[in-house]
Coordinates of C-alpha atoms in Angstrom, one line a residue:
Chain L
X1 CA -14.9 -85.5 -8.2
X2 CA -14.9 -89.0 -6.8
X3 CA -15.2 -88.1 -3.1
X4 CA -12.8 -87.7 -0.2
X5 CA -9.4 -89.2 -1.0
X6 CA -6.9 -90.3 1.7
X7 CA -3.3 -91.4 1.2
X8 CA -1.7 -93.8 2.0
X9 CA -4.3 -96.4 2.6
X10 CA -2.0 -98.3 4.9
X11 CA 1.1 -97.4 6.9
X12 CA 3.3 -99.6 9.0
X13 CA 5.9 -97.7 11.0
X14 CA 8.3 -98.4 13.9
X15 CA 7.7 -96.9 17.2
X16 CA 9.3 -93.5 17.5
X17 CA 9.1 -92.6 13.8
X18 CA 7.1 -89.7 12.4
X19 CA 4.3 -90.3 9.9
X20 CA 2.2 -88.0 7.8
X21 CA -1.2 -88.6 6.2
X22 CA -2.9 -86.7 3.4
X23 CA -6.5 -85.9 2.8
X24 CA -8.0 -84.4 -0.3
X25 CA -11.6 -83.3 0.4
X26 CA -14.5 -83.0 -2.0
X27 CA -13.6 -79.9 -4.0
X28 CA -16.4 -77.6 -3.1
X29 CA -16.4 -78.5 0.6
X30 CA -15.0 -75.9 2.9
X31 CA -15.1 -78.0 6.1
X32 CA -12.6 -80.8 6.8
X33 CA -12.5 -83.2 9.7
X34 CA -10.1 -85.8 11.1
X35 CA -11.4 -88.7 13.1
X36 CA -9.7 -91.8 14.6
X37 CA -11.3 -95.2 14.9
X38 CA -10.0 -98.1 16.9
X39 CA -11.4 -101.7 16.9
X40 CA -14.9 -102.0 18.4
X41 CA -15.3 -98.2 18.7
X42 CA -17.0 -95.5 16.6
X43 CA -15.0 -92.8 15.0
X44 CA -13.6 -90.2 17.6
X45 CA -13.3 -86.6 16.6
X46 CA -9.8 -85.2 16.5
X47 CA -9.9 -81.8 14.8
X48 CA -11.8 -79.7 12.2
X49 CA -11.0 -76.9 9.7
X50 CA -13.2 -74.4 8.1
X51 CA -11.2 -73.3 5.1
X52 CA -7.6 -73.0 6.3
X53 CA -8.5 -72.2 9.9
X54 CA -8.3 -75.0 12.5
X55 CA -11.4 -74.2 14.6
X56 CA -11.5 -77.1 17.1
X57 CA -9.1 -79.7 18.5
X58 CA -10.0 -82.6 20.7
X59 CA -8.1 -83.2 23.9
X60 CA -7.3 -86.6 22.2
X61 CA -5.0 -84.7 20.0
X62 CA -1.8 -84.7 22.0
X63 CA 1.2 -82.4 21.4
X64 CA 2.6 -85.2 19.1
X65 CA -0.2 -84.6 16.6
X66 CA -0.5 -81.7 14.3
X67 CA -2.8 -81.0 11.4
X68 CA -2.7 -78.4 8.7
X69 CA -4.8 -77.3 5.8
X70 CA -2.8 -74.8 3.8
X71 CA -4.9 -72.7 1.4
X72 CA -8.0 -74.4 2.5
X73 CA -7.6 -77.4 0.2
X74 CA -6.0 -80.6 1.1
X75 CA -5.0 -81.4 4.7
X76 CA -2.2 -83.3 6.4
X77 CA -2.1 -85.0 9.8
X78 CA 1.3 -85.6 11.2
X79 CA 2.1 -87.8 14.2
X80 CA 5.5 -87.4 15.7
X81 CA 7.3 -90.1 17.8
X82 CA 4.6 -92.6 17.2
X83 CA 3.6 -95.0 19.9
X84 CA 1.8 -98.3 19.7
X85 CA -1.3 -96.7 21.1
X86 CA -1.5 -94.6 17.9
X87 CA -2.4 -97.7 15.9
X88 CA -5.8 -97.0 14.5
X89 CA -7.8 -96.1 11.4
X90 CA -7.5 -92.3 10.7
X91 CA -10.5 -91.0 8.8
X92 CA -10.9 -87.7 7.0
X93 CA -14.3 -86.2 6.2
X94 CA -15.5 -83.1 4.5
X95 CA -18.7 -81.1 4.4
X96 CA -20.1 -78.0 2.8
X97 CA -21.1 -74.9 4.6
X98 CA -23.2 -73.6 1.7
X99 CA -25.5 -76.4 0.7
X100 CA -27.7 -76.1 3.8
X101 CA -27.0 -79.7 4.9
X102 CA -24.3 -80.6 7.3
X103 CA -23.7 -84.3 6.6
X104 CA -20.0 -85.1 6.3
X105 CA -18.6 -87.5 3.7
X106 CA -15.8 -89.8 4.7
X107 CA -12.7 -91.0 2.9
X108 CA -11.6 -94.7 3.0
X109 CA -9.2 -94.0 5.8
X110 CA -5.5 -94.6 6.5
X111 CA -4.8 -97.6 8.7
X112 CA -1.7 -97.0 10.8
X113 CA 0.1 -99.9 12.5
X114 CA 2.9 -99.0 14.9
X115 CA 5.2 -101.9 15.6
Chain O
X1 CA -18.8 -90.6 29.2
X2 CA -20.5 -92.2 26.2
X3 CA -23.0 -89.6 25.0
X4 CA -24.3 -91.7 22.1
X5 CA -25.0 -95.3 22.9
X6 CA -25.8 -98.2 20.7
X7 CA -26.6 -101.0 23.1
X8 CA -27.0 -103.8 20.6
X9 CA -23.6 -104.8 19.2
X10 CA -25.2 -107.1 16.7
X11 CA -28.4 -107.9 15.0
X12 CA -29.5 -110.7 12.5
X13 CA -32.5 -110.4 10.3
X14 CA -34.0 -112.5 7.5
X15 CA -33.9 -111.0 4.0
X16 CA -37.1 -109.1 3.2
X17 CA -37.9 -108.4 6.9
X18 CA -37.5 -105.2 8.8
X19 CA -34.3 -104.3 10.5
X20 CA -34.5 -101.9 13.4
X21 CA -31.4 -100.4 14.8
X22 CA -31.5 -98.3 18.0
X23 CA -29.5 -95.4 19.4
X24 CA -29.8 -93.5 22.7
X25 CA -28.2 -90.2 23.6
X26 CA -27.7 -88.3 26.8
X27 CA -26.8 -84.7 25.7
X28 CA -29.9 -82.6 25.3
X29 CA -27.9 -80.1 23.2
X30 CA -27.7 -82.5 20.3
X31 CA -30.0 -81.3 17.5
X32 CA -28.8 -83.2 14.4
X33 CA -28.5 -86.9 14.1
X34 CA -27.1 -89.1 11.4
X35 CA -26.7 -92.8 10.5
X36 CA -23.7 -94.1 8.7
X37 CA -23.0 -97.6 7.3
X38 CA -19.5 -99.0 7.3
X39 CA -18.1 -102.0 5.4
X40 CA -14.8 -103.6 6.5
X41 CA -11.7 -101.6 5.4
X42 CA -13.8 -98.7 4.1
X43 CA -14.8 -95.3 5.6
X44 CA -18.3 -94.7 6.9
X45 CA -20.9 -94.0 4.2
X46 CA -23.6 -91.5 5.0
X47 CA -27.2 -93.0 4.9
X48 CA -29.7 -90.6 6.4
X49 CA -30.0 -87.7 8.8
X50 CA -32.7 -86.0 10.9
X51 CA -32.9 -82.6 12.5
X52 CA -34.4 -82.2 16.0
X53 CA -37.3 -80.2 14.5
X54 CA -38.6 -83.4 12.9
X55 CA -39.6 -86.8 14.3
X56 CA -39.3 -88.8 11.1
X57 CA -37.3 -88.7 7.9
X58 CA -37.6 -91.2 5.0
X59 CA -35.3 -92.0 2.1
X60 CA -36.3 -95.1 0.1
X61 CA -35.9 -98.2 2.2
X62 CA -34.5 -96.2 5.1
X63 CA -36.5 -94.3 7.8
X64 CA -35.1 -92.6 10.8
X65 CA -37.4 -91.9 13.8
X66 CA -36.5 -89.4 16.5
X67 CA -38.1 -89.4 20.0
X68 CA -36.7 -86.3 21.7
X69 CA -38.4 -86.8 25.0
X70 CA -36.9 -90.3 25.3
X71 CA -33.6 -89.2 23.7
X72 CA -33.9 -92.1 21.4
X73 CA -33.6 -92.6 17.7
X74 CA -34.0 -95.6 15.5
X75 CA -33.2 -96.6 11.9
X76 CA -35.7 -98.8 10.1
X77 CA -34.6 -100.7 6.9
X78 CA -37.5 -102.2 4.9
X79 CA -37.1 -104.6 3.2
X80 CA -33.7 -105.7 4.4
X81 CA -31.3 -107.0 1.8
X82 CA -28.1 -109.1 2.1
X83 CA -26.1 -106.0 0.8
X84 CA -27.3 -104.1 3.9
X85 CA -25.0 -106.3 6.0
X86 CA -22.5 -103.9 7.6
X87 CA -21.8 -102.0 10.8
X88 CA -24.2 -99.1 11.4
X89 CA -23.2 -96.1 13.4
X90 CA -25.4 -93.5 14.9
X91 CA -23.9 -90.0 15.3
X92 CA -25.0 -86.7 16.8
X93 CA -24.0 -83.1 16.8
X94 CA -24.9 -80.1 18.8
X95 CA -26.0 -76.7 17.5
X96 CA -23.1 -74.5 16.7
X97 CA -20.6 -77.4 16.6
X98 CA -19.7 -79.4 13.6
X99 CA -18.1 -82.4 15.1
X100 CA -20.0 -85.7 15.4
X101 CA -20.2 -87.9 18.4
X102 CA -20.5 -91.5 17.3
X103 CA -21.9 -94.6 19.0
X104 CA -20.0 -97.8 19.1
X105 CA -21.9 -99.3 16.2
X106 CA -24.3 -102.2 15.6
X107 CA -23.3 -105.0 13.2
X108 CA -26.3 -106.0 11.0
X109 CA -26.3 -109.3 9.3
X110 CA -29.1 -109.9 6.8
X111 CA -29.6 -113.6 6.1
X112 CA -30.5 -114.8 2.6

């Protein structure tokens, strides 16, 4: 296992289009997180899953955003009717509940540009 | 409300010297703290963490110090190497939650 994998790495879309990103976590990790990072800021929490259950959502996650983790494996983050303000790096991370440590390991991110 | 603050946006250090990166927090419920390193166009890489029951944790050239009364933590890198040049983020989480609150980062430049 080479770590958390995110696809695509880059996405350019026109305003109003829908986009979907995929995250494949480290295989034995049961927790999966989505964060968003804009220029000059640290990553901001969006949502997190334990197995297939979405346990917490940030108020940053408007109705246009939806995340799923079917079967507790990979996850998708969809943004509907994209706006220019959605342009950011979208980061996925995973961690294990069972190892006793809680550090999360991040993927390389998907950079979204809305034009 | 910025609960985790990194007040120094940038820091330059000579190779071989010590780098000290600082982080302050306001939420007394935070009990787990982490440092991540980030290179351009990559995701953050975990460096070191510390639980609130400790005041120091070491891993090779990296040491994190936690001062709970001051709500302050610091990352020491000794000796600093040019490959350490990156943006360093401090992060914190509260007991019973699994989300991290990140600071805005400090850009470290190690000069050869």
